[in-house]
PDB file of C-alpha atoms (C1' of nucleotides) in Angstrom:
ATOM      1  CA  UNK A  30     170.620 151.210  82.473  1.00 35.00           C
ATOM      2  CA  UNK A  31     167.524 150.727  84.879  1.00 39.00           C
ATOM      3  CA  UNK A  32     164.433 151.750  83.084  1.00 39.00           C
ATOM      4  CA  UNK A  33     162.568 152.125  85.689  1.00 47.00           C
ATOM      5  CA  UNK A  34     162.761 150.849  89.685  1.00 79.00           C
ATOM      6  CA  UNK A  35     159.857 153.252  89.803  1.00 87.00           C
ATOM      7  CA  UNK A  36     156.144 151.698  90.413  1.00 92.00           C
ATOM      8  CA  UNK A  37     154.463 151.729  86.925  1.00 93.00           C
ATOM      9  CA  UNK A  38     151.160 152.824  88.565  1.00 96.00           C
ATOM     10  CA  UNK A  39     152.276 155.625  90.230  1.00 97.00           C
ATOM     11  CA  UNK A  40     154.170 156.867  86.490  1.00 96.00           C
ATOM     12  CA  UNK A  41     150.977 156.207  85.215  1.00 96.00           C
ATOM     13  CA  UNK A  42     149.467 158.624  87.591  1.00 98.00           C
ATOM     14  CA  UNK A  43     151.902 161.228  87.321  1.00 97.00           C
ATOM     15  CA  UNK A  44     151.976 161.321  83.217  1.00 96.00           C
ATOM     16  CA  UNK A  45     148.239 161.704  84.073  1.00 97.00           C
ATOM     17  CA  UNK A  46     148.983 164.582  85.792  1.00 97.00           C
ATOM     18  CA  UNK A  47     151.536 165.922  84.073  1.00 97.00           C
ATOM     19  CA  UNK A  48     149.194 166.410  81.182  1.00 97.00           C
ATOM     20  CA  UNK A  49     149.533 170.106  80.437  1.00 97.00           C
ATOM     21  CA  UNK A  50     145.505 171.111  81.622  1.00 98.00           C
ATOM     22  CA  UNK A  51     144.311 167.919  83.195  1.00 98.00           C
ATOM     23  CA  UNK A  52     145.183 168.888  86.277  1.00 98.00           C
ATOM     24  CA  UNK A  53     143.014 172.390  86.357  1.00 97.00           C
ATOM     25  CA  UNK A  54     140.280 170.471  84.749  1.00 98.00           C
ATOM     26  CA  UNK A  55     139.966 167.622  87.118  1.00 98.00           C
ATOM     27  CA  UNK A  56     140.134 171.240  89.826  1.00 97.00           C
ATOM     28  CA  UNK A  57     137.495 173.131  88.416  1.00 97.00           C
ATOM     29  CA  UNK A  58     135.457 169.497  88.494  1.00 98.00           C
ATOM     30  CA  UNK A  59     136.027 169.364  91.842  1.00 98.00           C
ATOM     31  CA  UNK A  60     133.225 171.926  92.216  1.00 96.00           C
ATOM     32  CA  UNK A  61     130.737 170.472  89.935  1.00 96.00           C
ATOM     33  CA  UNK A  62     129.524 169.405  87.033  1.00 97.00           C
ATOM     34  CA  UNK A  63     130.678 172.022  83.961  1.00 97.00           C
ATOM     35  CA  UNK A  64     130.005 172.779  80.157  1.00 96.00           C
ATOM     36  CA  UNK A  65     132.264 172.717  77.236  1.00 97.00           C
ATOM     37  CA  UNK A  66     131.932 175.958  77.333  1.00 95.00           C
ATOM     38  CA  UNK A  67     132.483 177.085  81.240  1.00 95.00           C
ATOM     39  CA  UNK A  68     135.491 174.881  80.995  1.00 96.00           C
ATOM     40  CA  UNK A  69     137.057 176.924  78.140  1.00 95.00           C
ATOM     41  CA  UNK A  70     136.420 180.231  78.966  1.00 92.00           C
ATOM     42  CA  UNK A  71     136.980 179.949  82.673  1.00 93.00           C
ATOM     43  CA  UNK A  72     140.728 178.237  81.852  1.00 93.00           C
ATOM     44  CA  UNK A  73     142.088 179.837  78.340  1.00 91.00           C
ATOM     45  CA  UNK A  74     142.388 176.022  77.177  1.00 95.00           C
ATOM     46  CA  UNK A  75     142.048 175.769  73.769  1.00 95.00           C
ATOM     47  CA  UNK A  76     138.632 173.633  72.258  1.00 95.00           C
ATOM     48  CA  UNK A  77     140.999 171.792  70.272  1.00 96.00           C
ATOM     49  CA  UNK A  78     142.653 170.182  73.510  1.00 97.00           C
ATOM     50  CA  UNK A  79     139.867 170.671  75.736  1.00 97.00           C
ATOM     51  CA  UNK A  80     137.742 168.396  73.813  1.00 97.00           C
ATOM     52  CA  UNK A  81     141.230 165.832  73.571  1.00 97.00           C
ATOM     53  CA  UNK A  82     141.554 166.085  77.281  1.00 98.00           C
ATOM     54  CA  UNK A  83     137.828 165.409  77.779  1.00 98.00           C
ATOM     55  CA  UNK A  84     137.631 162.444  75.849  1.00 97.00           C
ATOM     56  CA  UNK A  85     140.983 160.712  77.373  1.00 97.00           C
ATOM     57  CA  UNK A  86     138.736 161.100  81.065  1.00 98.00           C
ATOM     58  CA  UNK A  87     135.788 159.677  80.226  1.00 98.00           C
ATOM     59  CA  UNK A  88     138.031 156.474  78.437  1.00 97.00           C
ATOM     60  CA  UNK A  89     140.232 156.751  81.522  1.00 97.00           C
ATOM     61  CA  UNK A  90     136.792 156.481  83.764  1.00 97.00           C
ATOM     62  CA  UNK A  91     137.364 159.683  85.310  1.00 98.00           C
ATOM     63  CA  UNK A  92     135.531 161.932  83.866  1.00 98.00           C
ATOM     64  CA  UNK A  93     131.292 161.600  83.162  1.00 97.00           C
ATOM     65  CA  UNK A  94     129.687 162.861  79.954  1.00 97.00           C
ATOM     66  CA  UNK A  95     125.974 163.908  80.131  1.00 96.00           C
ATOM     67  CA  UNK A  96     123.896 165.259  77.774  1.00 95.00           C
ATOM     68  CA  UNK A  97     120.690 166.862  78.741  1.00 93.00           C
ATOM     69  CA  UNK A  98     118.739 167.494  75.038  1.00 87.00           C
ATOM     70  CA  UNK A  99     117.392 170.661  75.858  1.00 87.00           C
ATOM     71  CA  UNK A 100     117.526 173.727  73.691  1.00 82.00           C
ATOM     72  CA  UNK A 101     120.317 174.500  72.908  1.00 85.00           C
ATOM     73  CA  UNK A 102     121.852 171.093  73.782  1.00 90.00           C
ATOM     74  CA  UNK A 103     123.583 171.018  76.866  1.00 94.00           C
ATOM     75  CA  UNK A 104     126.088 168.587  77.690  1.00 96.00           C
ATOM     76  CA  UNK A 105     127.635 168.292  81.376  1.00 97.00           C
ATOM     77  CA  UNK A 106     130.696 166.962  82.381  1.00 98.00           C
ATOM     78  CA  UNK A 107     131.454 165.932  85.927  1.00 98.00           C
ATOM     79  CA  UNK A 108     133.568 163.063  88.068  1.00 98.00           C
ATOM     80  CA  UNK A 109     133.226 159.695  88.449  1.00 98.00           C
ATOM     81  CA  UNK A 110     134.307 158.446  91.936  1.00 98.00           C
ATOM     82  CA  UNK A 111     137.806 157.805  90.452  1.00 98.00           C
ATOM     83  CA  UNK A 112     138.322 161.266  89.633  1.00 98.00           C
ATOM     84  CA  UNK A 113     136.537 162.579  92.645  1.00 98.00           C
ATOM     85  CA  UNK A 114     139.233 160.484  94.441  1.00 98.00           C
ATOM     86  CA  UNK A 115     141.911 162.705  92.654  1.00 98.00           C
ATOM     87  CA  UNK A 116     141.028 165.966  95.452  1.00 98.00           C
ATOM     88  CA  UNK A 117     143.477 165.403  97.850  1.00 98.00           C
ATOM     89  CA  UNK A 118     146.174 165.752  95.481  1.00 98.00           C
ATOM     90  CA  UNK A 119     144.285 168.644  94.284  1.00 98.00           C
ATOM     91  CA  UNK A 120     144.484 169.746  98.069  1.00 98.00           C
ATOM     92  CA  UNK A 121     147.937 169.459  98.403  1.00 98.00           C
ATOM     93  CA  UNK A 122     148.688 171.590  95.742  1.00 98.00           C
ATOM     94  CA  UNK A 123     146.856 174.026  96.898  1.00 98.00           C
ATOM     95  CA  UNK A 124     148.187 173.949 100.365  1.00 98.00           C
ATOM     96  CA  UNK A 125     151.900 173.953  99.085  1.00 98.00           C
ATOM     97  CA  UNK A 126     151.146 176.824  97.112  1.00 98.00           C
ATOM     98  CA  UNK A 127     150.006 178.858  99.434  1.00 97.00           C
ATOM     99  CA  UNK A 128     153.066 178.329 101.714  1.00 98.00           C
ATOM    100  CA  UNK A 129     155.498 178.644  99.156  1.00 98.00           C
ATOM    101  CA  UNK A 130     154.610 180.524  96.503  1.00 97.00           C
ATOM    102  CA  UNK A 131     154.903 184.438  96.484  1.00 93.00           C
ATOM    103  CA  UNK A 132     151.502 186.188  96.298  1.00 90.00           C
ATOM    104  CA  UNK A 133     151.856 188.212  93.160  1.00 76.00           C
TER     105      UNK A 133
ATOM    106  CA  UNK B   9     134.538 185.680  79.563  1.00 35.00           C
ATOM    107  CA  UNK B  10     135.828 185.031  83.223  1.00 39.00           C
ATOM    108  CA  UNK B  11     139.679 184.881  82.674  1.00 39.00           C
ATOM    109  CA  UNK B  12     140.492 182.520  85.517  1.00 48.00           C
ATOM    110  CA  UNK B  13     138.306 182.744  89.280  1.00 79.00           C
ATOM    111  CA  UNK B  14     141.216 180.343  89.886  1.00 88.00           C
ATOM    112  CA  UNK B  15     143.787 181.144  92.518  1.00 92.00           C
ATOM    113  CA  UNK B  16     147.175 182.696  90.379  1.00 94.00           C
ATOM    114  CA  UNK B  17     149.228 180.438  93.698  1.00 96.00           C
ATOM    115  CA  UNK B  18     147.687 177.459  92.930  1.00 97.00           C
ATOM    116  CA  UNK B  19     147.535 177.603  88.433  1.00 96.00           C
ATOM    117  CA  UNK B  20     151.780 178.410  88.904  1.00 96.00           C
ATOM    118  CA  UNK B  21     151.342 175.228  90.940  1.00 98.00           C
ATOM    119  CA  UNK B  22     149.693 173.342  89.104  1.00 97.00           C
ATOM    120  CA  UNK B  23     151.551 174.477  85.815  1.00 96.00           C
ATOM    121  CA  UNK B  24     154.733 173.073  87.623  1.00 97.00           C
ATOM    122  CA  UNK B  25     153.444 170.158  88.203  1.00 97.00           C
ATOM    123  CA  UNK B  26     151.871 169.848  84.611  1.00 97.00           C
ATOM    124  CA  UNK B  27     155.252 170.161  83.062  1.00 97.00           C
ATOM    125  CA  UNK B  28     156.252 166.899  82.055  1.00 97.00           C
ATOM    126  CA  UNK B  29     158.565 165.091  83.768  1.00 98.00           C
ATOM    127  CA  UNK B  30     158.848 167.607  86.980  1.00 98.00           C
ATOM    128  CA  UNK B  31     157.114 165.600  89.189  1.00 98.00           C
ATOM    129  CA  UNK B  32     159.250 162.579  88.463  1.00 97.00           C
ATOM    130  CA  UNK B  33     162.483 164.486  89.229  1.00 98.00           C
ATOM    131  CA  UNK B  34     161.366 165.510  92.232  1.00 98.00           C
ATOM    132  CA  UNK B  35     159.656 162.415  93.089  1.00 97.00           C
ATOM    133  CA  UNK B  36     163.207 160.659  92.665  1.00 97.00           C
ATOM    134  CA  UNK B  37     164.933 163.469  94.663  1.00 97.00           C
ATOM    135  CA  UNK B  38     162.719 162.625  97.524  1.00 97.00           C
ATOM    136  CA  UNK B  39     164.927 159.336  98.076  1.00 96.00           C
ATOM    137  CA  UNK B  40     167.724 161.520  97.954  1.00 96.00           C
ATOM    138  CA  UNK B  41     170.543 163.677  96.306  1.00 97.00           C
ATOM    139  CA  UNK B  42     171.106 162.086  92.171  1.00 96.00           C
ATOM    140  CA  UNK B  43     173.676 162.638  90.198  1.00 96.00           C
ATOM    141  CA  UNK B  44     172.396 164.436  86.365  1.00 96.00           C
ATOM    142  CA  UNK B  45     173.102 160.931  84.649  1.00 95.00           C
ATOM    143  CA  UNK B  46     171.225 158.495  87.227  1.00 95.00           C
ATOM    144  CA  UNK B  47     168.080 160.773  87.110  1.00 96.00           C
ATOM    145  CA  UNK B  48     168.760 160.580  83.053  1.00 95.00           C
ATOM    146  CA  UNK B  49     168.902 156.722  82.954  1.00 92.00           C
ATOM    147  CA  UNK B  50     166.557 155.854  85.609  1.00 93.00           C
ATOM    148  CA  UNK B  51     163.338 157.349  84.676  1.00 92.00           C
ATOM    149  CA  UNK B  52     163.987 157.496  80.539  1.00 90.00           C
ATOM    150  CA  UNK B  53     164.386 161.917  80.237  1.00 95.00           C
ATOM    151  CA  UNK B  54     166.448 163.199  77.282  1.00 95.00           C
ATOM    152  CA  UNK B  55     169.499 164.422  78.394  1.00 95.00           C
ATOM    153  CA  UNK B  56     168.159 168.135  76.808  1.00 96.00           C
ATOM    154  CA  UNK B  57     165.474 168.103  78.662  1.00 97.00           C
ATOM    155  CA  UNK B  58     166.593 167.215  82.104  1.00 97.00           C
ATOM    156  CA  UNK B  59     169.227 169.544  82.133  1.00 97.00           C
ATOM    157  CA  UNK B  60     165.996 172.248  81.257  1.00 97.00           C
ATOM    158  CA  UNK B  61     164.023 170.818  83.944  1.00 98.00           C
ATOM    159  CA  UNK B  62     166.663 171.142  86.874  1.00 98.00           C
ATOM    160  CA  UNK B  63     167.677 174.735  85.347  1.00 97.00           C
ATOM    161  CA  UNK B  64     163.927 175.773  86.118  1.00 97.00           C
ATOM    162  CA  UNK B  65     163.668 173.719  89.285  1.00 98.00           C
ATOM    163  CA  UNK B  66     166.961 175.810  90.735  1.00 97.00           C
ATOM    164  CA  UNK B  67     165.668 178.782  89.458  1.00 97.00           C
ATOM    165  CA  UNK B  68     162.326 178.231  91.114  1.00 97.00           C
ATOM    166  CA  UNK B  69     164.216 177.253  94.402  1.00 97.00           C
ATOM    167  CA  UNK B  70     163.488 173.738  94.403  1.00 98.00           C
ATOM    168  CA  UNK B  71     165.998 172.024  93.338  1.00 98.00           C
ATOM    169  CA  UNK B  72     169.670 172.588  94.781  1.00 97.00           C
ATOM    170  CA  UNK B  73     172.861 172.170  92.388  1.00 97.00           C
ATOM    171  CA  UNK B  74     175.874 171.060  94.309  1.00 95.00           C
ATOM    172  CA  UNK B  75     179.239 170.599  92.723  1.00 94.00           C
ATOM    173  CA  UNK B  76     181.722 168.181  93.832  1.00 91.00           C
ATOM    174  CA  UNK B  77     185.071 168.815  92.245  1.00 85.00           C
ATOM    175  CA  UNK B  78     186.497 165.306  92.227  1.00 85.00           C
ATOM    176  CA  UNK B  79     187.379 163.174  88.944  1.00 80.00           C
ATOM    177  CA  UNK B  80     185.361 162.946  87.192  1.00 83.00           C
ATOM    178  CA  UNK B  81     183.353 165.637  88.548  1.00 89.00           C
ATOM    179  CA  UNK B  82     180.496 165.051  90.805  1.00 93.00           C
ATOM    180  CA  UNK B  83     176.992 167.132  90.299  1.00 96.00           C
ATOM    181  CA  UNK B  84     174.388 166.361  92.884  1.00 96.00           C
ATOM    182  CA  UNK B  85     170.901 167.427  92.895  1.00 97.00           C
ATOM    183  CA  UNK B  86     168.892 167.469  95.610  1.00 98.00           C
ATOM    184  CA  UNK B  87     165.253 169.026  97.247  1.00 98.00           C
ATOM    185  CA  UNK B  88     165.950 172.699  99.272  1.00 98.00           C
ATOM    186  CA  UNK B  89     162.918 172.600 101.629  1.00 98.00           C
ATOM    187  CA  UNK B  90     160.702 174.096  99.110  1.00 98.00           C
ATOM    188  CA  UNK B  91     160.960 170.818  97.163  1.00 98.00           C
ATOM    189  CA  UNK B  92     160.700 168.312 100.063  1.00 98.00           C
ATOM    190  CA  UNK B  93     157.179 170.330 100.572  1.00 98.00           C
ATOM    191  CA  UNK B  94     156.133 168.778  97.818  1.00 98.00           C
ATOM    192  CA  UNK B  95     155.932 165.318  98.878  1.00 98.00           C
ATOM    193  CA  UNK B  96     152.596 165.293 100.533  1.00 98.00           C
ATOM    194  CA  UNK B  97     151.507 165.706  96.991  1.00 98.00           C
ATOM    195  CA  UNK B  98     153.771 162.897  95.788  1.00 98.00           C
ATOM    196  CA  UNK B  99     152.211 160.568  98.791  1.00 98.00           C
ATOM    197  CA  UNK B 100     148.750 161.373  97.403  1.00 98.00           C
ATOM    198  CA  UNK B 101     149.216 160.777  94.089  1.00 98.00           C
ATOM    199  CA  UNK B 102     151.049 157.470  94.728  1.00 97.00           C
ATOM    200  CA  UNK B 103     147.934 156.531  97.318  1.00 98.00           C
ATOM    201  CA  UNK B 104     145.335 157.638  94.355  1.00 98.00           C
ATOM    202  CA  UNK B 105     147.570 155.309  91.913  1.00 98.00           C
ATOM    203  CA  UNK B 106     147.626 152.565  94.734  1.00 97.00           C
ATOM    204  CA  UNK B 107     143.744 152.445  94.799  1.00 98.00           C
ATOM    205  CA  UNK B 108     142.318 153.141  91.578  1.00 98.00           C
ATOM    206  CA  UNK B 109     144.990 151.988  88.641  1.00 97.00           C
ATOM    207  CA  UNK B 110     144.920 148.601  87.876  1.00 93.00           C
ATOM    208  CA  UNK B 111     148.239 146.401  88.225  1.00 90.00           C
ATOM    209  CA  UNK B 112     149.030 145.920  84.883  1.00 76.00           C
TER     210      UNK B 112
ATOM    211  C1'  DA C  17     198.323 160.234  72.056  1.00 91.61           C
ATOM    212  C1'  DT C  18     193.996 157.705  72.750  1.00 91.61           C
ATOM    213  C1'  DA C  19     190.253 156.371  75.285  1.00 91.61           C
ATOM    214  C1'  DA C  20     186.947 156.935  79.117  1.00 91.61           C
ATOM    215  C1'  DT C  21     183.950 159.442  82.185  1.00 91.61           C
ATOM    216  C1'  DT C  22     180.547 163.060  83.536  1.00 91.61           C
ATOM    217  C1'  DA C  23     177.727 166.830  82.567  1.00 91.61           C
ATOM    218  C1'  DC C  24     176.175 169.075  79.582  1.00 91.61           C
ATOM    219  C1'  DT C  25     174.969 171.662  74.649  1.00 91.61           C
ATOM    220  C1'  DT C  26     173.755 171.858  69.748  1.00 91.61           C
ATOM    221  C1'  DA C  27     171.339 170.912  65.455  1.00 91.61           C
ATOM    222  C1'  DC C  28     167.804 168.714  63.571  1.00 91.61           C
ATOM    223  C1'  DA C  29     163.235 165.791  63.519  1.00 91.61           C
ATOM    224  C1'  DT C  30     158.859 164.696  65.441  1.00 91.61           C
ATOM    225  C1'  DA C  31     154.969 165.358  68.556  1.00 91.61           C
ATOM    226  C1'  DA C  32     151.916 168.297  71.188  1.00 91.61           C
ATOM    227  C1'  DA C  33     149.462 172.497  71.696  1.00 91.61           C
ATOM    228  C1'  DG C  34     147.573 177.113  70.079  1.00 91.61           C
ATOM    229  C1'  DT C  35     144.664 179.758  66.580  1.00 91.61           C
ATOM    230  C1'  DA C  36     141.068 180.663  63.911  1.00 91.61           C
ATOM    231  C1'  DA C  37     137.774 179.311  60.829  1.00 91.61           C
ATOM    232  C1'  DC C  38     134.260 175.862  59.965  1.00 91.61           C
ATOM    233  C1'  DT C  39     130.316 172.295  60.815  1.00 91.61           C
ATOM    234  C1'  DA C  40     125.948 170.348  62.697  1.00 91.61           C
ATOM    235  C1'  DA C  41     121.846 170.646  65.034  1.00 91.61           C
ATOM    236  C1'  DC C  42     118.610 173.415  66.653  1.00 91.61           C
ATOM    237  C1'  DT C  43     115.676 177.917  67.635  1.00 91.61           C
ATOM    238  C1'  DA C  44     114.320 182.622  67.354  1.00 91.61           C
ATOM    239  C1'  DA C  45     113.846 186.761  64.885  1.00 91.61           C
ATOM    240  C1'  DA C  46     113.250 189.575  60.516  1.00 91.61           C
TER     241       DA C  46
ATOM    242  C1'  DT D  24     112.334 181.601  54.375  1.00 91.61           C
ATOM    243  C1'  DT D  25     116.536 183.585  54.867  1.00 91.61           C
ATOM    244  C1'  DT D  26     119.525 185.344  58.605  1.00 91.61           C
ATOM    245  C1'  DA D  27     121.473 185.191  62.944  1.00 91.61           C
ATOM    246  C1'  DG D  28     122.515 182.976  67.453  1.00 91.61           C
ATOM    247  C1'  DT D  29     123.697 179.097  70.512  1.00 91.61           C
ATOM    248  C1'  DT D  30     126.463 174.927  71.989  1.00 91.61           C
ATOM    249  C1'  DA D  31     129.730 171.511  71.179  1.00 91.61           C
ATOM    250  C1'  DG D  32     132.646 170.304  68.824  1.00 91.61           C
ATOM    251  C1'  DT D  33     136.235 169.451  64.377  1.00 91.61           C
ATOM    252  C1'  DT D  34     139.686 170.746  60.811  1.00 91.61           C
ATOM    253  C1'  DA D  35     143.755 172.828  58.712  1.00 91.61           C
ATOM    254  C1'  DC D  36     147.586 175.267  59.693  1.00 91.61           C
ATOM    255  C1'  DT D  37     151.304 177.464  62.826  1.00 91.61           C
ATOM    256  C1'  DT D  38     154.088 177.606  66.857  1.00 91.61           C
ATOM    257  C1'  DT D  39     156.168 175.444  70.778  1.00 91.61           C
ATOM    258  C1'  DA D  40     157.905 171.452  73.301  1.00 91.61           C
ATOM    259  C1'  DT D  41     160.225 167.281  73.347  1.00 91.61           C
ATOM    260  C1'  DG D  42     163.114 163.438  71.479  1.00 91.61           C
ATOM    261  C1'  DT D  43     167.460 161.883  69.121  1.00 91.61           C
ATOM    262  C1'  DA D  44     171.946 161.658  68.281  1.00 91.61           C
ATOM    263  C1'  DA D  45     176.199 163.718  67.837  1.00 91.61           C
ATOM    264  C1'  DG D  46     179.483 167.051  69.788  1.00 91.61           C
ATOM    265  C1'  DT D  47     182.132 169.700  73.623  1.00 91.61           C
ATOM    266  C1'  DA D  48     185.031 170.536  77.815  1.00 91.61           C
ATOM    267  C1'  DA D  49     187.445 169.124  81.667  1.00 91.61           C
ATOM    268  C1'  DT D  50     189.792 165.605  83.778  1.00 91.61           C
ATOM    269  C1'  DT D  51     192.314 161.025  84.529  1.00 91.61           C
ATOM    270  C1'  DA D  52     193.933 156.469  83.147  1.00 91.61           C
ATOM    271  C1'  DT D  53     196.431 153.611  79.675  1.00 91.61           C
TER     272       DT D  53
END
DNA sequence: ATAATTACTTACATAAAGTAACTAACTAAA
DNA sequence: TTTAGTTAGTTACTTTATGTAAGTAATTAT
């Protein structure tokens, strides 16, 4: 019937976020500019979506892609001020979590 | 080669919240108790998926299933406390969407 | 008896994600 | 100068998640 009475910005935000890994990537931004490689092992994200994920950011302006031609190649990502602008949502999860979710 | 430095409380979380559509069904429960075909109709779920989604969210103590034996029968869902925690995140993520998604 | 309503479930199709091997560009070692 | 190692991916293929559309069960109205 009504598709919809919800603010389209606000779904856009939340499909955002209800990307299976954006959410932990955008977190583990939070604290810095990462590798390819830090973000992989330190999540158990695949490359193959990692790499998706990554590349939807930087077109979405949230995430910043650097590369530093050094030996091997390194390549940093980090957050623009948009997705800098994402931690108190970040901090809210964590908050709720840790009042309502068991500790094992 | 580090498995996760990230908190277990806040990756079950943020895994919730990944899932998609979650945060929409809660987001409408925050205006109140829906019946299972409103939330269907109003924010564009499968039926098959819904009813997954507010399995999960009861199971996780989130969501509350109340039956209402009149005719036809009346199902409400609604937020236990657990679930009306969450909408400090919901308020962020709408103020985030507010500020930095454009209008169309 | 037939149709209508709500709240689902089921079977099947398509889309998204996981896995593992491969590539490209470069350097260091044998 | 071949071989191996590193990073940042990509590709082909498999498994899982979601969408679609039809079906079910319980009840009442016509």
């Amino acid at each position: 019937m009504d598709q919809s009475l919800i603010c389209p910005r606000f779904e856009k935000a939340m499909s955002l976020m209800s990307q299976r890994w954006t959410g932990l990537v955008i977190y583990q931004l939070l604290t810095g500019p990462k590798r390819f490689c830090t973000l992989e092992s330190s999540m158990g994200i695949s490359g193959r979506v990692l790499s998706e994920r990554l590349k939807d950011l930087e077109t979405q302006g949230i995430v910043k892609r650097e590369v530093y031609p050094e030996t091997p190649v390194r390549i940093e990502y980090s957050l623009t001020d948009k997705g800098l602008a994402l931690e108190p949502i970040m901090k809210e999860i964590e908050k709720w979590s840790q009042t309502w979710l068991p500790v094992e």
